[in-house]
XYZ file of C-alpha atoms in Angstrom:
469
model
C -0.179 -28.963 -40.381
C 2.481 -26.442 -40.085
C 5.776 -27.068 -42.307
C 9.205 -28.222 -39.604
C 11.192 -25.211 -38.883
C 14.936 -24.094 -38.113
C 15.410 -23.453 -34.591
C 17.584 -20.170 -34.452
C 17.308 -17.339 -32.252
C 14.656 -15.235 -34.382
C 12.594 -18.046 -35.718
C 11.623 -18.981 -32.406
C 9.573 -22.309 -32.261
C 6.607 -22.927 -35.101
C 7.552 -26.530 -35.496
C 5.809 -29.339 -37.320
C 6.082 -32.285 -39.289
C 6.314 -33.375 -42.654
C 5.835 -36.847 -44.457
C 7.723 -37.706 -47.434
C 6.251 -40.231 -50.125
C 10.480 -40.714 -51.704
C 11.239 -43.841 -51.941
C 15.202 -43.370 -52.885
C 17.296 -45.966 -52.301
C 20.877 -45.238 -50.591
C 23.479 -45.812 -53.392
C 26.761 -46.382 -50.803
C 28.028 -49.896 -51.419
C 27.582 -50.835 -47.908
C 23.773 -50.766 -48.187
C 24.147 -53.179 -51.425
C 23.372 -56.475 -49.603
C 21.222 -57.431 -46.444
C 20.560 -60.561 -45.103
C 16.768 -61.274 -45.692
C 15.821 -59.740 -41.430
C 17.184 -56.292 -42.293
C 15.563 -56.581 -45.580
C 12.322 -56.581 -43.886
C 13.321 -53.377 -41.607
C 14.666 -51.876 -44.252
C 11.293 -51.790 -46.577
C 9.129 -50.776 -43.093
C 11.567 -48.131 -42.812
C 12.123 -47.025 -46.043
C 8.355 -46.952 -46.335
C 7.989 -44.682 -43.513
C 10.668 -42.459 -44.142
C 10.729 -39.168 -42.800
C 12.685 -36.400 -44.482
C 13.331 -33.157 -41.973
C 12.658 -29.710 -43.662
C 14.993 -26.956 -41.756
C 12.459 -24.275 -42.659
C 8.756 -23.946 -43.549
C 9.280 -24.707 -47.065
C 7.752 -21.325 -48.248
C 10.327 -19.467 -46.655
C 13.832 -21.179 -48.274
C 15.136 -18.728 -50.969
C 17.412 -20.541 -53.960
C 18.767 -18.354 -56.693
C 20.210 -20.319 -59.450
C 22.342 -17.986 -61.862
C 23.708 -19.362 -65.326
C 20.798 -21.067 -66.366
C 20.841 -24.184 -64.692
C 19.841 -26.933 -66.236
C 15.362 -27.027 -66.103
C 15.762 -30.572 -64.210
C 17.630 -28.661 -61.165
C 15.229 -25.899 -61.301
C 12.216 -28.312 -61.251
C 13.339 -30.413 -58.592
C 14.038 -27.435 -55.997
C 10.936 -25.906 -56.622
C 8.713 -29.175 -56.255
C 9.926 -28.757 -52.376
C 8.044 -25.941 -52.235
C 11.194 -23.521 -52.250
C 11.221 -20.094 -53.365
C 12.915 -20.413 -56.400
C 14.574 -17.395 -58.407
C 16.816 -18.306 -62.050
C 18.143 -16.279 -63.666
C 20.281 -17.016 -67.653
C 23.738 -15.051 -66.800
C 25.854 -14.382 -63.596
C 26.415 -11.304 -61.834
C 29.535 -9.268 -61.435
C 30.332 -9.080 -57.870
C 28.812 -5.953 -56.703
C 25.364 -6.615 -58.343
C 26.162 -10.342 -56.730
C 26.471 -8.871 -53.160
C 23.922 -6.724 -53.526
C 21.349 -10.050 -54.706
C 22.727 -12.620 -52.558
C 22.177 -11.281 -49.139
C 18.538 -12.977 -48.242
C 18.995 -16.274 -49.720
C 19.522 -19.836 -48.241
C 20.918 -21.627 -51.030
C 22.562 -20.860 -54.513
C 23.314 -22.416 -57.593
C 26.067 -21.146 -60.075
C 28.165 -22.801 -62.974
C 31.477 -22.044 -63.904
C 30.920 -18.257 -64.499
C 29.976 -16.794 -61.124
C 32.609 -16.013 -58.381
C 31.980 -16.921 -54.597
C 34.969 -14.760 -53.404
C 34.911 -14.132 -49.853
C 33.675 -10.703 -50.137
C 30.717 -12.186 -51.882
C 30.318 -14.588 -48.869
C 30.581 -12.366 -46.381
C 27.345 -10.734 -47.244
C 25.722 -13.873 -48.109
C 24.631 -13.994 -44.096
C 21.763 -16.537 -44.711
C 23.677 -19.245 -46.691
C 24.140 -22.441 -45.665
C 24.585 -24.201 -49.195
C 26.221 -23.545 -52.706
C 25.276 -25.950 -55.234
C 28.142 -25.814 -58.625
C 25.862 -27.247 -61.591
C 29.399 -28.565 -63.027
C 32.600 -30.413 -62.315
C 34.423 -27.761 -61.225
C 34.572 -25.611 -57.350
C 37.793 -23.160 -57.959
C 35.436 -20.356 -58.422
C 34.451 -20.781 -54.890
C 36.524 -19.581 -52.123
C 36.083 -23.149 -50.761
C 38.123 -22.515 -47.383
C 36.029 -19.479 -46.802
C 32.759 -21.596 -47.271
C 33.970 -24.425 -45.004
C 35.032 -21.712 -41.742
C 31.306 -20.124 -42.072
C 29.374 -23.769 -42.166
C 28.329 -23.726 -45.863
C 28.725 -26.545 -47.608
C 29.127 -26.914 -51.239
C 28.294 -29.673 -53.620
C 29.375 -30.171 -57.122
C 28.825 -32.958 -60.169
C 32.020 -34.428 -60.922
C 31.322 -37.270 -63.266
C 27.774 -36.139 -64.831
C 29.446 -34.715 -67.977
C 32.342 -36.992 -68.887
C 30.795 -38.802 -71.597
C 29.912 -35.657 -72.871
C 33.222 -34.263 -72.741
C 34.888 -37.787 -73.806
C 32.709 -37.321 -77.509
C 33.665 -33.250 -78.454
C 37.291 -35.038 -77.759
C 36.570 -37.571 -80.084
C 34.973 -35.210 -83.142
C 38.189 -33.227 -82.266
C 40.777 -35.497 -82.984
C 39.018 -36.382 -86.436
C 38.172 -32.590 -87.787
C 41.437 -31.843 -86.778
C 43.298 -34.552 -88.386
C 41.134 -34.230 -92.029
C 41.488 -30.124 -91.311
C 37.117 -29.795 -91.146
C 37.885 -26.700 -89.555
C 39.784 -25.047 -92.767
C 38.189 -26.643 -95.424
C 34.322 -25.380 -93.631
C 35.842 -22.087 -93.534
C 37.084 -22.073 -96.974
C 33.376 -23.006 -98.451
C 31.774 -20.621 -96.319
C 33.486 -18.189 -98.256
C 32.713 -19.907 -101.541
C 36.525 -21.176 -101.979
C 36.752 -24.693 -103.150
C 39.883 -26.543 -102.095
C 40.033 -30.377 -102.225
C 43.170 -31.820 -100.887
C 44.766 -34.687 -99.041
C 47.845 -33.300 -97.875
C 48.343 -33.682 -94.079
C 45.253 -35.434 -94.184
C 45.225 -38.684 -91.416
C 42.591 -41.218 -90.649
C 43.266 -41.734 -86.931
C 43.243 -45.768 -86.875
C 46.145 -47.023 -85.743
C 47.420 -43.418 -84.379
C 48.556 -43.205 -80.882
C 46.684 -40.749 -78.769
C 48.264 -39.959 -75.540
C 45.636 -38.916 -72.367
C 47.433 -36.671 -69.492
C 44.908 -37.427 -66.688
C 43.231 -40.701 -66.307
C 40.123 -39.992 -64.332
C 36.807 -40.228 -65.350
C 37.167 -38.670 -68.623
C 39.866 -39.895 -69.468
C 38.946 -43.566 -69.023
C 35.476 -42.871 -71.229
C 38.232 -41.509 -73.626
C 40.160 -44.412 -73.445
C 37.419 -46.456 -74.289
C 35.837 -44.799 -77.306
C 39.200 -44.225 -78.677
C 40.269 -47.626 -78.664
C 37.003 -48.368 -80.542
C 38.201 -46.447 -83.323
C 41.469 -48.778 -83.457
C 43.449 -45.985 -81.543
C 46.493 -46.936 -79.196
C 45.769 -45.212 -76.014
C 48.951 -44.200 -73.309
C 48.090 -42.437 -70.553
C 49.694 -40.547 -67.580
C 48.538 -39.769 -64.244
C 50.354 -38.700 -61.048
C 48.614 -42.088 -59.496
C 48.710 -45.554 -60.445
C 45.602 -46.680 -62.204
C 44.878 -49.972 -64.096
C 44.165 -49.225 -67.627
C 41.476 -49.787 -69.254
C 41.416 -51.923 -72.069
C 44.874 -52.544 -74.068
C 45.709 -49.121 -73.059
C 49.211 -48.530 -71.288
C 49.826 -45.944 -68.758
C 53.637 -44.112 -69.128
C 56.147 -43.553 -66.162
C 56.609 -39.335 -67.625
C 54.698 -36.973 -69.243
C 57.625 -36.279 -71.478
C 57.091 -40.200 -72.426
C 54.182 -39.524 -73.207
C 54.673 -36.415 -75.418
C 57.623 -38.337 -77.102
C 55.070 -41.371 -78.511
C 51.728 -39.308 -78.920
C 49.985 -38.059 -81.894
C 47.742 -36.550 -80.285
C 47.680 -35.164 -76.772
C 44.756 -34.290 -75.323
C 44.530 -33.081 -71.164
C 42.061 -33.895 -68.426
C 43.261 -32.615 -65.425
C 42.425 -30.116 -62.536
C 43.570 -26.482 -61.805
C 45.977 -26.654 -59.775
C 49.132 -25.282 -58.613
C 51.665 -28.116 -59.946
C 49.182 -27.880 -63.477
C 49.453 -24.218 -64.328
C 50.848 -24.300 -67.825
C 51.423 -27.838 -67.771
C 51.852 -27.481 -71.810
C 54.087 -24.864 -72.064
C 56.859 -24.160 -74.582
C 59.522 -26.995 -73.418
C 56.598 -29.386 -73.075
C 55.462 -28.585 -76.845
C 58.823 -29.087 -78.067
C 58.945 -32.670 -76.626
C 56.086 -33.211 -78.549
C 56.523 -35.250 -82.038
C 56.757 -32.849 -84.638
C 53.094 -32.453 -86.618
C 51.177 -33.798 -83.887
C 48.187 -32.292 -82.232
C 46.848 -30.953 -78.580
C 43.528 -31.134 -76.963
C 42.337 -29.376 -74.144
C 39.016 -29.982 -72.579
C 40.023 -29.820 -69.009
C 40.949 -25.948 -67.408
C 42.308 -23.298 -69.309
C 45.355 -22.755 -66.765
C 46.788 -26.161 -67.951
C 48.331 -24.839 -71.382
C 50.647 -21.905 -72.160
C 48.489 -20.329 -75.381
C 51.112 -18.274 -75.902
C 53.764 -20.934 -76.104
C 51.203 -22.860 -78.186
C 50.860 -19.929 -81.003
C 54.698 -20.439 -81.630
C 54.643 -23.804 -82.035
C 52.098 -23.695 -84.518
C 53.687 -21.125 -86.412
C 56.520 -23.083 -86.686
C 55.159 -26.671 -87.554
C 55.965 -28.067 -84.647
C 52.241 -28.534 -83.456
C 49.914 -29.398 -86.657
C 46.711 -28.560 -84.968
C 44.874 -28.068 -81.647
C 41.644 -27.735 -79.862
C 40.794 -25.719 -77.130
C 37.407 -25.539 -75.589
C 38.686 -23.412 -71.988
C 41.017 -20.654 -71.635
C 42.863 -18.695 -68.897
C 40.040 -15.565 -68.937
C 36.435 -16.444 -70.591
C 33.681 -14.009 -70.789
C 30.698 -13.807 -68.588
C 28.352 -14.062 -70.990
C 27.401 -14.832 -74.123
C 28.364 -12.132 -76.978
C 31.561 -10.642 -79.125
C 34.115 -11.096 -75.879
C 36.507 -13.274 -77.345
C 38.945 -10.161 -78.586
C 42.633 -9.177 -76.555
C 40.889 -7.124 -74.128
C 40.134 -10.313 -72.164
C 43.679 -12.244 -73.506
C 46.053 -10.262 -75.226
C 46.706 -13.276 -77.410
C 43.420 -14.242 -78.788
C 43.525 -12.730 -82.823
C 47.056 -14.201 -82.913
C 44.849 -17.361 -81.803
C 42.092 -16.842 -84.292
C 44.102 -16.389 -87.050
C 45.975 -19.603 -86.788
C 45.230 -22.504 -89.349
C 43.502 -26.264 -87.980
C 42.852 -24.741 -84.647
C 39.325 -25.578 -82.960
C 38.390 -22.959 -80.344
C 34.928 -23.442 -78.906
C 33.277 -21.793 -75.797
C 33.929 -24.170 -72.805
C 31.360 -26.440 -74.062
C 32.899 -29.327 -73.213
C 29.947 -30.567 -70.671
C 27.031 -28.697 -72.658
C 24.870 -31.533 -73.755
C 20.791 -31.663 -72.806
C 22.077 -35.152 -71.250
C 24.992 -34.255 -69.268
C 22.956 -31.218 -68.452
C 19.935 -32.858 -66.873
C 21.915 -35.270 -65.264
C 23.783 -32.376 -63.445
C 20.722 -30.435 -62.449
C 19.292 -33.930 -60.864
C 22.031 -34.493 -58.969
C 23.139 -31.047 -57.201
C 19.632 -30.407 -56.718
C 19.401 -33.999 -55.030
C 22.365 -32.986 -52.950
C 21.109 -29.588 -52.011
C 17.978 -30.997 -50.936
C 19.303 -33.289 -49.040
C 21.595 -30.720 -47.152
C 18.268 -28.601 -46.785
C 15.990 -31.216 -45.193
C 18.276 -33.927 -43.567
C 21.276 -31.992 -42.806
C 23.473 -34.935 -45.202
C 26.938 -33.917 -46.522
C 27.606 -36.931 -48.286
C 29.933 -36.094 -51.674
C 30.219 -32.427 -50.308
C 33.648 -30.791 -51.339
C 34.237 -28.365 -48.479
C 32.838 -30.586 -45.607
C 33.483 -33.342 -44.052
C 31.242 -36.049 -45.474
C 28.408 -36.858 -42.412
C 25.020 -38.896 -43.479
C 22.777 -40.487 -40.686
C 19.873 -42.893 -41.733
C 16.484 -40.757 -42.584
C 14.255 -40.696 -39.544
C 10.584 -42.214 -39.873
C 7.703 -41.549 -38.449
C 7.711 -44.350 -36.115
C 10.013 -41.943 -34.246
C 7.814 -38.917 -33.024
C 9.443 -36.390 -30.954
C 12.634 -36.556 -32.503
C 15.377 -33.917 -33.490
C 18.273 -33.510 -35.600
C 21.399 -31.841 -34.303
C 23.695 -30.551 -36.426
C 27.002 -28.734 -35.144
C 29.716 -27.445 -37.359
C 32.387 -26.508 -35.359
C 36.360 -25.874 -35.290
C 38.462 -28.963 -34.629
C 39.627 -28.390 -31.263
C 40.412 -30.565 -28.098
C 37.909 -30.925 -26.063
C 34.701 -29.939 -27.988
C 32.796 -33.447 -27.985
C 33.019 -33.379 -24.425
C 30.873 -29.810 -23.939
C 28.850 -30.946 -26.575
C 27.843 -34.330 -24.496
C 27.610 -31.963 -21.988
C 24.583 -29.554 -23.429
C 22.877 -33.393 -24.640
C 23.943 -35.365 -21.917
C 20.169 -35.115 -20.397
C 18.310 -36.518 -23.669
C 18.490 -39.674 -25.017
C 21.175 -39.672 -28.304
C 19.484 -42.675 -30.377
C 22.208 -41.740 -33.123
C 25.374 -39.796 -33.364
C 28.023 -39.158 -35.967
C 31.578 -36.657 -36.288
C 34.300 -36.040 -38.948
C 36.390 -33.639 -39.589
C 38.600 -32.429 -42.425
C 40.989 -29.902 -41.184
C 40.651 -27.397 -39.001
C 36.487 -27.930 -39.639
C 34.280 -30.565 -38.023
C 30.904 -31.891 -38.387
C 28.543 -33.398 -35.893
C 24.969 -35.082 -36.718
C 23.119 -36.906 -33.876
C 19.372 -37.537 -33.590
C 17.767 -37.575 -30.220
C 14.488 -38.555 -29.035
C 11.410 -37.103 -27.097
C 12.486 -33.897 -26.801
C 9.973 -30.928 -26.377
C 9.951 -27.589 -27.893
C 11.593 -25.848 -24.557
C 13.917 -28.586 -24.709
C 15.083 -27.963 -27.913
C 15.021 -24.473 -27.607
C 17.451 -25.263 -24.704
C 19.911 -27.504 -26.761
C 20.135 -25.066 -29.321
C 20.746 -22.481 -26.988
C 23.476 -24.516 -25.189
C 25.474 -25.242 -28.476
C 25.412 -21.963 -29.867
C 27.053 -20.428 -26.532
C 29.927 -22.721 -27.100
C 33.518 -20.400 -28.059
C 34.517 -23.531 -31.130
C 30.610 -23.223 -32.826
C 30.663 -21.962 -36.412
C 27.351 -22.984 -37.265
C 24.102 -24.719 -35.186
C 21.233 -25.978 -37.585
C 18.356 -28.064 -35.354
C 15.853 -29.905 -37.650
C 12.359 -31.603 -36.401
């Protein structure tokens, strides 16, 4: 039986069917309880779902760059998808050059999705980010051309939360120094400056997911935990959250950051912020390397005013793996190096086999679910669309998807081109000036779908048309 197909102007209409054997569960809180009828329709359907395939399976293309995680790469290629991996990323001619046949691809925190890179990517409909972060995708770019992207934004906290923790301990017993020092066969045993961190106050600018975990662990090690956040959140635990972030600098003995990049968190830490900072205390930061002025950071140090610090990201980071970290990609970095109780790692942060697997199961999940049913739930770009998975009690059905600019007046051509079919199902959002439509209609034939399809894409507000059988 021939694999379901796209329905787009050169694939013409080699359309089939295919039975899934998933049993997946829907995690959204409203499909947590069910009185004990729609229990019983929910197992019939559930055992009868039927996921859509957009293409004959052999002919989706995935690149995955960075080495994602073997879970991802496993999952997309038990689909049946073409599946091509590759360790590093690719500067952005070679990236142009690779991307151009491809349906779907997977980068870390490396690889930049300009819009230049986009623009030649002319078969994309999906970009999965194996991490927590999107800013090295032009996101608005995706979102005006259809593609949807999907990230992992909570799959690596605890992983995160623990280098935090080892942090604040090597850098309050100086580990860092006194490793160094026997590695080069010096032998220096001292207690000066030397803390156990019970009872210290650590201060946490950012109380999200990481942040919380942080909260919690820290507190088991008889820490007092403040916190500040732009929003109101209930603490966690005895933990107390401050009205300022110059309160917080004020009490906290160490100050570690968890926040996004953004425009009001560029150098967040910068020279006046490190001077409101107690005197011998230490900074953390796990979170983007925008956040702290390194420059502003060396001087403090120097003069005593900041006993130690950690830093796992950093405004420019290599591509790859090798002897990068010099001044030709931050003119600051041997003034860096050559400070004392200073932790610098690679943005390793989220680089655990756990968090790691975890993060390749779930943006592959997501991907494939963008692939086959057309879902955008916990997409970043998009606005967030799902429809209940057809079955195959329901022959003859099809799957419309329209992403379109949000403009008066478009639902009503839209009804227009379906208005002769039967909608069982239909679903919009929008999120600015982009809006999504999923509706499933029934006993349709191939001319007539060939007809819908034809009908959407002549409308002046489409940006993409995806029909799925």
């Amino acid at each position: 039986m021939a694999s379901a197909q796209d329905i787009n102007a050169s694939n013409g209409l080699s359309i089939g069917r295919t039975v899934s054997n998933s049993y997946d569960f829907s995690t959204s809180p409203q499909a947590s309880f069910h009185s004990p009828s729609s229990i019983g329709a929910f197992k019939r359907s559930r055992a009868m779902a039927k996921p859509l395939k957009p293409f004959a399976s052999e002919d989706i293309k995935i690149l995955l760059l960075e080495n994602v995680n073997t879970s991802g790469r496993e999952a997309l290629s038990k689909q049946g998808y073409q599946v091509e991996s590759l360790k590093t990323s690719l500067p952005e001619d070679q990236l142009i050059e690779k991307i151009k046949d491809f349906h779907v691809i997977g980068i870390r925190s490396k690889t930049k999705l300009t819009a230049r890179v986009l623009e030649a990517a002319k078969n994309l409909i999906v970009v999965g980010c194996f991490c927590i972060g999107t800013n090295q995708v032009d996101l608005e770019y995706a979102a005006n051309h259809g593609i949807a992207v999907f990230n992992s934004p909570f799959s690596n906290s605890r992983s995160v939360a623990e280098l935090v923790i080892a942090e604040i301990i090597a850098l309050a017993r100086q580990l860092g120094d006194r490793s160094n020092e026997m590695h080069q066969g010096t032998w220096n045993k001292v207690s000066n400056k030397c803390w156990e961190i019970r009872n210290k106050t650590l201060g946490i600018i950012g109380y999200g997911h990481i942040g919380t975990q942080l909260s919690v662990l820290a507190e088991a090690m008889s820490m007092k935990v403040i916190y500040y956040d732009v929003f109101n959140i209930m603490p966690l635990g005895t933990a107390r959250q401050l009205g300022s972030l110059a309160e917080l600098l004020g009490e906290a003995d160490f100050v570690t950051c968890h926040v996004p990049e953004l425009a009001e968190t560029k150098n967040l830490i910068g020279a006046t912020q490190l001077a409101q900072m107690k005197s011998g205390s230490y900074l953390i930061n796990a979170s983007r390397g925008s956040v702290v002025d390194i420059p502003a950071l060396i001087d403090a140090m120097r003069s005593g005013q900041i006993a130690g610090a950690a830093l796992d990201v950093y405004p420019s980071e290599p591509g790859g793996n090798g002897n990068y970290f010099n001044n030709d990609i931050n003119d600051w970095a041997s003034d860096l190096r050559n400070l004392k109780n200073i932790i610098l790692t690679p943005h390793i942060g989220g680089s655990t086999e756990e968090a790691q697997s975890m993060i390749g199961d779930e943006v592959a999940n997501a991907l494939i679910g963008y692939v086959r049913e057309g879902t955008t739930s916990r997409a970043v770009n998009l606005p967030e669309v799902q429809l209940r998975q057809l079955t195959t009690d329901e022959p003859n059905h099809v799957r419309v998807i329209f992403i379109h600019k949000n403009v008066p007046g478009v639902l009503r051509k839209v009804n227009d081109v379906l208005s002769s079919h039967n909608v069982d199902k239909q679903m919009t959002d929008n999120r600015g000036d982009v809006a999504y439509l999923m509706a499933d209609i029934s006993d349709v034939s191939q001319t007539e779908i060939k007809d819908i399809y034809g009908g959407l894409e002549a409308l002046d507000s489409k940006i993409m048309t995806r029909v799925l059988y």
